[in-house]
PDB file of C-alpha atoms in Angstrom:
ATOM      1  CA  UNK A  26      23.528  46.701  25.370  1.00  0.00           C
ATOM      2  CA  UNK A  27      24.789  49.193  22.850  1.00  0.00           C
ATOM      3  CA  UNK A  28      28.503  49.137  22.426  1.00  0.00           C
ATOM      4  CA  UNK A  29      31.385  49.859  20.103  1.00  0.00           C
ATOM      5  CA  UNK A  30      34.293  47.898  19.550  1.00  0.00           C
ATOM      6  CA  UNK A  31      37.683  49.080  17.950  1.00  0.00           C
ATOM      7  CA  UNK A  32      40.767  47.302  17.118  1.00  0.00           C
ATOM      8  CA  UNK A  33      43.490  47.543  19.627  1.00  0.00           C
ATOM      9  CA  UNK A  34      46.497  49.769  19.123  1.00  0.00           C
ATOM     10  CA  UNK A  35      48.860  50.993  18.555  1.00  0.00           C
ATOM     11  CA  UNK A  36      49.075  50.813  14.907  1.00  0.00           C
ATOM     12  CA  UNK A  37      52.455  51.675  13.454  1.00  0.00           C
ATOM     13  CA  UNK A  38      52.699  52.491   9.743  1.00  0.00           C
ATOM     14  CA  UNK A  39      55.270  53.900   7.480  1.00  0.00           C
ATOM     15  CA  UNK A  40      54.408  57.072   5.612  1.00  0.00           C
ATOM     16  CA  UNK A  41      52.306  56.597   2.546  1.00  0.00           C
ATOM     17  CA  UNK A  42      50.986  53.199   3.732  1.00  0.00           C
ATOM     18  CA  UNK A  43      47.335  52.155   3.578  1.00  0.00           C
ATOM     19  CA  UNK A  44      45.455  52.430   6.754  1.00  0.00           C
ATOM     20  CA  UNK A  45      42.561  50.412   8.065  1.00  0.00           C
ATOM     21  CA  UNK A  46      41.049  50.812  11.674  1.00  0.00           C
ATOM     22  CA  UNK A  47      38.310  48.357  12.371  1.00  0.00           C
ATOM     23  CA  UNK A  48      35.351  49.450  14.113  1.00  0.00           C
ATOM     24  CA  UNK A  49      32.135  47.249  14.771  1.00  0.00           C
ATOM     25  CA  UNK A  50      29.064  47.981  16.808  1.00  0.00           C
ATOM     26  CA  UNK A  51      25.973  46.636  18.492  1.00  0.00           C
ATOM     27  CA  UNK A  52      22.874  48.829  18.752  1.00  0.00           C
ATOM     28  CA  UNK A  53      19.291  48.717  19.053  1.00  0.00           C
ATOM     29  CA  UNK A  54      17.408  50.874  16.461  1.00  0.00           C
ATOM     30  CA  UNK A  55      19.300  52.833  13.771  1.00  0.00           C
ATOM     31  CA  UNK A  56      22.346  54.531  14.962  1.00  0.00           C
ATOM     32  CA  UNK A  57      24.450  57.443  13.309  1.00  0.00           C
ATOM     33  CA  UNK A  58      28.083  56.512  13.256  1.00  0.00           C
ATOM     34  CA  UNK A  59      31.076  58.861  13.658  1.00  0.00           C
ATOM     35  CA  UNK A  60      34.956  58.810  13.632  1.00  0.00           C
ATOM     36  CA  UNK A  61      36.607  61.253  15.752  1.00  0.00           C
ATOM     37  CA  UNK A  62      40.303  62.096  16.027  1.00  0.00           C
ATOM     38  CA  UNK A  63      42.344  63.418  18.988  1.00  0.00           C
ATOM     39  CA  UNK A  64      45.675  64.905  18.408  1.00  0.00           C
ATOM     40  CA  UNK A  65      48.164  65.098  21.377  1.00  0.00           C
ATOM     41  CA  UNK A  66      47.038  67.685  23.977  1.00  0.00           C
ATOM     42  CA  UNK A  67      43.705  68.444  22.099  1.00  0.00           C
ATOM     43  CA  UNK A  68      40.055  67.440  22.336  1.00  0.00           C
ATOM     44  CA  UNK A  69      38.335  65.022  20.126  1.00  0.00           C
ATOM     45  CA  UNK A  70      37.532  66.517  16.725  1.00  0.00           C
ATOM     46  CA  UNK A  71      34.933  65.054  14.226  1.00  0.00           C
ATOM     47  CA  UNK A  72      36.630  63.289  11.414  1.00  0.00           C
ATOM     48  CA  UNK A  73      33.561  62.095   9.494  1.00  0.00           C
ATOM     49  CA  UNK A  74      30.164  60.586  10.012  1.00  0.00           C
ATOM     50  CA  UNK A  75      27.431  58.507   8.311  1.00  0.00           C
ATOM     51  CA  UNK A  76      23.798  58.534   9.315  1.00  0.00           C
ATOM     52  CA  UNK A  77      22.306  55.525   7.500  1.00  0.00           C
ATOM     53  CA  UNK A  78      23.157  52.164   5.851  1.00  0.00           C
ATOM     54  CA  UNK A  79      25.581  52.283   2.864  1.00  0.00           C
ATOM     55  CA  UNK A  80      26.229  55.916   3.481  1.00  0.00           C
ATOM     56  CA  UNK A  81      30.046  56.840   3.044  1.00  0.00           C
ATOM     57  CA  UNK A  82      31.508  59.454   5.272  1.00  0.00           C
ATOM     58  CA  UNK A  83      34.756  61.084   4.220  1.00  0.00           C
ATOM     59  CA  UNK A  84      37.231  63.908   5.092  1.00  0.00           C
ATOM     60  CA  UNK A  85      40.800  64.732   4.601  1.00  0.00           C
ATOM     61  CA  UNK A  86      41.441  61.515   2.698  1.00  0.00           C
ATOM     62  CA  UNK A  87      39.775  59.342   5.242  1.00  0.00           C
ATOM     63  CA  UNK A  88      36.775  57.353   4.578  1.00  0.00           C
ATOM     64  CA  UNK A  89      34.263  54.959   6.163  1.00  0.00           C
ATOM     65  CA  UNK A  90      31.294  53.165   4.898  1.00  0.00           C
ATOM     66  CA  UNK A  91      28.254  52.250   7.202  1.00  0.00           C
ATOM     67  CA  UNK A  92      27.715  48.517   6.679  1.00  0.00           C
ATOM     68  CA  UNK A  93      24.479  47.447   8.313  1.00  0.00           C
ATOM     69  CA  UNK A  94      24.985  43.802   7.390  1.00  0.00           C
ATOM     70  CA  UNK A  95      28.165  43.537   9.114  1.00  0.00           C
ATOM     71  CA  UNK A  96      27.529  46.198  11.674  1.00  0.00           C
ATOM     72  CA  UNK A  97      30.886  47.914  10.689  1.00  0.00           C
ATOM     73  CA  UNK A  98      32.383  51.320  10.125  1.00  0.00           C
ATOM     74  CA  UNK A  99      36.089  50.759   9.349  1.00  0.00           C
ATOM     75  CA  UNK A 100      38.234  53.744   8.874  1.00  0.00           C
ATOM     76  CA  UNK A 101      40.444  53.785   5.791  1.00  0.00           C
ATOM     77  CA  UNK A 102      42.932  55.996   4.226  1.00  0.00           C
ATOM     78  CA  UNK A 103      44.837  55.241   1.064  1.00  0.00           C
ATOM     79  CA  UNK A 104      48.352  57.103   2.049  1.00  0.00           C
ATOM     80  CA  UNK A 105      48.913  58.020   5.592  1.00  0.00           C
ATOM     81  CA  UNK A 106      51.053  61.095   6.559  1.00  0.00           C
ATOM     82  CA  UNK A 107      53.124  61.674   9.683  1.00  0.00           C
ATOM     83  CA  UNK A 108      50.620  64.442  10.566  1.00  0.00           C
ATOM     84  CA  UNK A 109      47.761  61.604  10.879  1.00  0.00           C
ATOM     85  CA  UNK A 110      49.548  60.413  13.983  1.00  0.00           C
ATOM     86  CA  UNK A 111      46.644  60.631  16.504  1.00  0.00           C
ATOM     87  CA  UNK A 112      44.163  58.579  18.487  1.00  0.00           C
ATOM     88  CA  UNK A 113      40.998  57.730  16.557  1.00  0.00           C
ATOM     89  CA  UNK A 114      37.690  57.133  18.150  1.00  0.00           C
ATOM     90  CA  UNK A 115      34.749  55.204  16.662  1.00  0.00           C
ATOM     91  CA  UNK A 116      31.272  56.275  18.068  1.00  0.00           C
ATOM     92  CA  UNK A 117      27.554  55.844  17.580  1.00  0.00           C
ATOM     93  CA  UNK A 118      24.760  57.891  18.503  1.00  0.00           C
ATOM     94  CA  UNK A 119      21.301  56.641  19.304  1.00  0.00           C
ATOM     95  CA  UNK A 120      18.264  58.694  19.584  1.00  0.00           C
ATOM     96  CA  UNK A 121      18.892  62.331  20.554  1.00  0.00           C
ATOM     97  CA  UNK A 122      21.740  62.221  22.989  1.00  0.00           C
ATOM     98  CA  UNK A 123      23.148  58.881  23.651  1.00  0.00           C
ATOM     99  CA  UNK A 124      26.648  58.702  22.163  1.00  0.00           C
ATOM    100  CA  UNK A 125      28.926  55.656  22.774  1.00  0.00           C
ATOM    101  CA  UNK A 126      32.570  55.806  22.154  1.00  0.00           C
ATOM    102  CA  UNK A 127      35.052  53.083  21.514  1.00  0.00           C
ATOM    103  CA  UNK A 128      38.245  52.831  23.576  1.00  0.00           C
ATOM    104  CA  UNK A 129      40.391  54.606  20.810  1.00  0.00           C
ATOM    105  CA  UNK A 130      43.084  53.439  18.458  1.00  0.00           C
ATOM    106  CA  UNK A 131      46.415  55.052  18.554  1.00  0.00           C
ATOM    107  CA  UNK A 132      48.049  55.493  15.151  1.00  0.00           C
ATOM    108  CA  UNK A 133      51.651  56.257  14.727  1.00  0.00           C
ATOM    109  CA  UNK A 134      53.058  57.249  11.383  1.00  0.00           C
ATOM    110  CA  UNK A 135      56.775  57.057  10.804  1.00  0.00           C
ATOM    111  CA  UNK A 136      58.613  59.205   8.192  1.00  0.00           C
TER     112      UNK A 136
ATOM    113  CA  UNK B 267      31.519  80.465  15.477  1.00  0.00           C
ATOM    114  CA  UNK B 268      33.611  79.669  18.661  1.00  0.00           C
ATOM    115  CA  UNK B 269      33.832  76.067  19.714  1.00  0.00           C
ATOM    116  CA  UNK B 270      33.255  74.802  23.246  1.00  0.00           C
ATOM    117  CA  UNK B 271      35.381  76.808  25.677  1.00  0.00           C
ATOM    118  CA  UNK B 272      36.805  75.324  28.820  1.00  0.00           C
ATOM    119  CA  UNK B 273      38.879  76.511  31.592  1.00  0.00           C
ATOM    120  CA  UNK B 274      41.357  76.085  33.037  1.00  0.00           C
ATOM    121  CA  UNK B 275      43.266  74.197  30.474  1.00  0.00           C
ATOM    122  CA  UNK B 276      45.703  72.899  33.062  1.00  0.00           C
ATOM    123  CA  UNK B 277      45.183  72.597  36.817  1.00  0.00           C
ATOM    124  CA  UNK B 278      47.613  71.199  39.411  1.00  0.00           C
ATOM    125  CA  UNK B 279      46.183  70.984  42.990  1.00  0.00           C
ATOM    126  CA  UNK B 280      46.782  69.367  46.258  1.00  0.00           C
ATOM    127  CA  UNK B 281      44.739  66.469  47.674  1.00  0.00           C
ATOM    128  CA  UNK B 282      41.702  67.708  49.664  1.00  0.00           C
ATOM    129  CA  UNK B 283      41.332  71.041  47.622  1.00  0.00           C
ATOM    130  CA  UNK B 284      38.178  72.079  45.765  1.00  0.00           C
ATOM    131  CA  UNK B 285      38.434  72.075  41.863  1.00  0.00           C
ATOM    132  CA  UNK B 286      36.118  73.969  39.680  1.00  0.00           C
ATOM    133  CA  UNK B 287      36.126  73.345  36.011  1.00  0.00           C
ATOM    134  CA  UNK B 288      34.132  75.581  33.695  1.00  0.00           C
ATOM    135  CA  UNK B 289      32.501  75.185  30.335  1.00  0.00           C
ATOM    136  CA  UNK B 290      30.841  77.523  27.689  1.00  0.00           C
ATOM    137  CA  UNK B 291      29.006  75.400  25.074  1.00  0.00           C
ATOM    138  CA  UNK B 292      28.474  76.468  21.567  1.00  0.00           C
ATOM    139  CA  UNK B 293      25.656  78.961  21.296  1.00  0.00           C
ATOM    140  CA  UNK B 294      22.337  77.335  20.257  1.00  0.00           C
ATOM    141  CA  UNK B 295      23.350  73.914  21.455  1.00  0.00           C
ATOM    142  CA  UNK B 296      20.851  72.555  23.974  1.00  0.00           C
ATOM    143  CA  UNK B 297      22.843  69.453  25.117  1.00  0.00           C
ATOM    144  CA  UNK B 298      25.938  69.740  27.272  1.00  0.00           C
ATOM    145  CA  UNK B 299      28.124  66.777  28.353  1.00  0.00           C
ATOM    146  CA  UNK B 300      30.795  66.266  30.741  1.00  0.00           C
ATOM    147  CA  UNK B 301      33.233  63.398  30.116  1.00  0.00           C
ATOM    148  CA  UNK B 302      36.275  62.233  31.760  1.00  0.00           C
ATOM    149  CA  UNK B 303      39.247  60.615  29.965  1.00  0.00           C
ATOM    150  CA  UNK B 304      41.949  58.339  31.642  1.00  0.00           C
ATOM    151  CA  UNK B 305      44.320  55.897  30.189  1.00  0.00           C
ATOM    152  CA  UNK B 306      42.650  53.049  32.316  1.00  0.00           C
ATOM    153  CA  UNK B 307      39.044  53.712  31.643  1.00  0.00           C
ATOM    154  CA  UNK B 308      39.037  55.596  28.300  1.00  0.00           C
ATOM    155  CA  UNK B 309      36.345  58.141  27.711  1.00  0.00           C
ATOM    156  CA  UNK B 310      33.476  58.070  30.366  1.00  0.00           C
ATOM    157  CA  UNK B 311      30.333  60.094  30.381  1.00  0.00           C
ATOM    158  CA  UNK B 312      29.822  61.767  33.674  1.00  0.00           C
ATOM    159  CA  UNK B 313      26.695  63.758  33.318  1.00  0.00           C
ATOM    160  CA  UNK B 314      24.657  65.447  30.712  1.00  0.00           C
ATOM    161  CA  UNK B 315      22.137  68.376  30.601  1.00  0.00           C
ATOM    162  CA  UNK B 316      19.321  69.334  28.426  1.00  0.00           C
ATOM    163  CA  UNK B 317      18.152  72.796  28.302  1.00  0.00           C
ATOM    164  CA  UNK B 318      20.201  73.453  31.519  1.00  0.00           C
ATOM    165  CA  UNK B 319      18.374  70.545  33.353  1.00  0.00           C
ATOM    166  CA  UNK B 320      20.580  67.493  34.530  1.00  0.00           C
ATOM    167  CA  UNK B 321      19.190  64.416  32.750  1.00  0.00           C
ATOM    168  CA  UNK B 322      21.527  61.696  33.599  1.00  0.00           C
ATOM    169  CA  UNK B 323      24.317  61.874  36.469  1.00  0.00           C
ATOM    170  CA  UNK B 324      24.734  58.121  36.680  1.00  0.00           C
ATOM    171  CA  UNK B 325      28.343  58.450  35.578  1.00  0.00           C
ATOM    172  CA  UNK B 326      29.377  60.843  38.366  1.00  0.00           C
ATOM    173  CA  UNK B 327      31.785  58.596  40.382  1.00  0.00           C
ATOM    174  CA  UNK B 328      30.750  59.867  43.765  1.00  0.00           C
ATOM    175  CA  UNK B 329      29.261  62.634  45.974  1.00  0.00           C
ATOM    176  CA  UNK B 330      32.582  64.496  45.818  1.00  0.00           C
ATOM    177  CA  UNK B 331      31.629  65.338  42.176  1.00  0.00           C
ATOM    178  CA  UNK B 332      28.786  67.880  41.317  1.00  0.00           C
ATOM    179  CA  UNK B 333      27.833  69.715  38.303  1.00  0.00           C
ATOM    180  CA  UNK B 334      25.645  72.761  37.487  1.00  0.00           C
ATOM    181  CA  UNK B 335      24.395  74.620  34.559  1.00  0.00           C
ATOM    182  CA  UNK B 336      22.831  77.826  35.781  1.00  0.00           C
ATOM    183  CA  UNK B 337      22.199  79.096  32.210  1.00  0.00           C
ATOM    184  CA  UNK B 338      22.498  78.022  28.668  1.00  0.00           C
ATOM    185  CA  UNK B 339      26.048  79.383  28.137  1.00  0.00           C
ATOM    186  CA  UNK B 340      27.741  78.070  31.340  1.00  0.00           C
ATOM    187  CA  UNK B 341      28.403  74.985  33.164  1.00  0.00           C
ATOM    188  CA  UNK B 342      30.695  73.911  36.070  1.00  0.00           C
ATOM    189  CA  UNK B 343      32.056  70.583  37.227  1.00  0.00           C
ATOM    190  CA  UNK B 344      33.244  70.736  40.811  1.00  0.00           C
ATOM    191  CA  UNK B 345      35.264  68.307  42.740  1.00  0.00           C
ATOM    192  CA  UNK B 346      35.418  68.606  46.575  1.00  0.00           C
ATOM    193  CA  UNK B 347      37.545  67.472  48.183  1.00  0.00           C
ATOM    194  CA  UNK B 348      39.752  66.254  45.278  1.00  0.00           C
ATOM    195  CA  UNK B 349      41.786  63.089  45.379  1.00  0.00           C
ATOM    196  CA  UNK B 350      44.807  61.906  43.417  1.00  0.00           C
ATOM    197  CA  UNK B 351      42.622  59.309  41.632  1.00  0.00           C
ATOM    198  CA  UNK B 352      40.679  62.157  40.149  1.00  0.00           C
ATOM    199  CA  UNK B 353      43.700  63.216  38.086  1.00  0.00           C
ATOM    200  CA  UNK B 354      42.430  63.030  34.319  1.00  0.00           C
ATOM    201  CA  UNK B 355      41.328  65.083  31.450  1.00  0.00           C
ATOM    202  CA  UNK B 356      38.008  66.515  31.750  1.00  0.00           C
ATOM    203  CA  UNK B 357      36.027  67.331  28.563  1.00  0.00           C
ATOM    204  CA  UNK B 358      33.047  69.390  28.181  1.00  0.00           C
ATOM    205  CA  UNK B 359      30.951  68.823  24.919  1.00  0.00           C
ATOM    206  CA  UNK B 360      27.845  70.103  23.240  1.00  0.00           C
ATOM    207  CA  UNK B 361      25.502  69.288  20.632  1.00  0.00           C
ATOM    208  CA  UNK B 362      22.062  70.183  19.043  1.00  0.00           C
ATOM    209  CA  UNK B 363      19.012  67.946  19.431  1.00  0.00           C
ATOM    210  CA  UNK B 364      17.754  68.132  16.037  1.00  0.00           C
ATOM    211  CA  UNK B 365      18.709  65.490  13.436  1.00  0.00           C
ATOM    212  CA  UNK B 366      20.054  61.968  13.295  1.00  0.00           C
ATOM    213  CA  UNK B 367      23.594  62.753  12.677  1.00  0.00           C
ATOM    214  CA  UNK B 368      24.133  65.647  14.916  1.00  0.00           C
ATOM    215  CA  UNK B 369      27.568  66.107  15.904  1.00  0.00           C
ATOM    216  CA  UNK B 370      28.934  66.379  19.451  1.00  0.00           C
ATOM    217  CA  UNK B 371      31.609  69.011  19.674  1.00  0.00           C
ATOM    218  CA  UNK B 372      34.203  68.851  22.217  1.00  0.00           C
ATOM    219  CA  UNK B 373      36.274  71.445  24.130  1.00  0.00           C
ATOM    220  CA  UNK B 374      39.951  71.109  24.378  1.00  0.00           C
ATOM    221  CA  UNK B 375      39.716  69.736  27.877  1.00  0.00           C
ATOM    222  CA  UNK B 376      40.859  70.652  31.219  1.00  0.00           C
ATOM    223  CA  UNK B 377      43.931  68.679  32.315  1.00  0.00           C
ATOM    224  CA  UNK B 378      43.745  68.003  36.055  1.00  0.00           C
ATOM    225  CA  UNK B 379      46.544  66.719  38.268  1.00  0.00           C
ATOM    226  CA  UNK B 380      45.880  66.209  41.954  1.00  0.00           C
ATOM    227  CA  UNK B 381      48.954  65.661  44.018  1.00  0.00           C
TER     228      UNK B 381
END
């Protein structure tokens, strides 16, 4: 069935380090792909998205490229900040309404 | 535009009591979702509505849970009677039906503790 697999956390980095959070998916058809971020005590917020193969989504220094050949949508940021500490969710959308979320990866950035 | 609005933000209740969580979706959105988030199970879809009609409630854990959407701007999730294992964060979310990359927008959640 359709699914999303994220790397286990937590991920702990020093400020200004390079970030990669891996995400792979299994889906029938042609899904849209998303990264959501959840800050402590808040709901999930859209970080970026891509709707077709080779699209790159980007926002706030984060980026992810829709790789159909490897069924991946890895999240990257060149230089993380303490304020990036949060839980990051990879998700896919199939059709009109079917959203599938990964289990989330907690990121902790140390000053 | 206002986002998805949920109430209450926090609720502490005693086991056996009825709990009602409320949601106002983003205006113009025709899909509404209720999710539950726990440490053990992550984010689970409980039920979703399209144009106020419940489409899939297979994620509702048991008969103690019920959800309604009487109109396009309001939905409720009710738990009766509540149990300690229902303690979780309950998120309401909404989206539009048009387009491939339509985003699902989440509310800030209702943090429920059943003691």
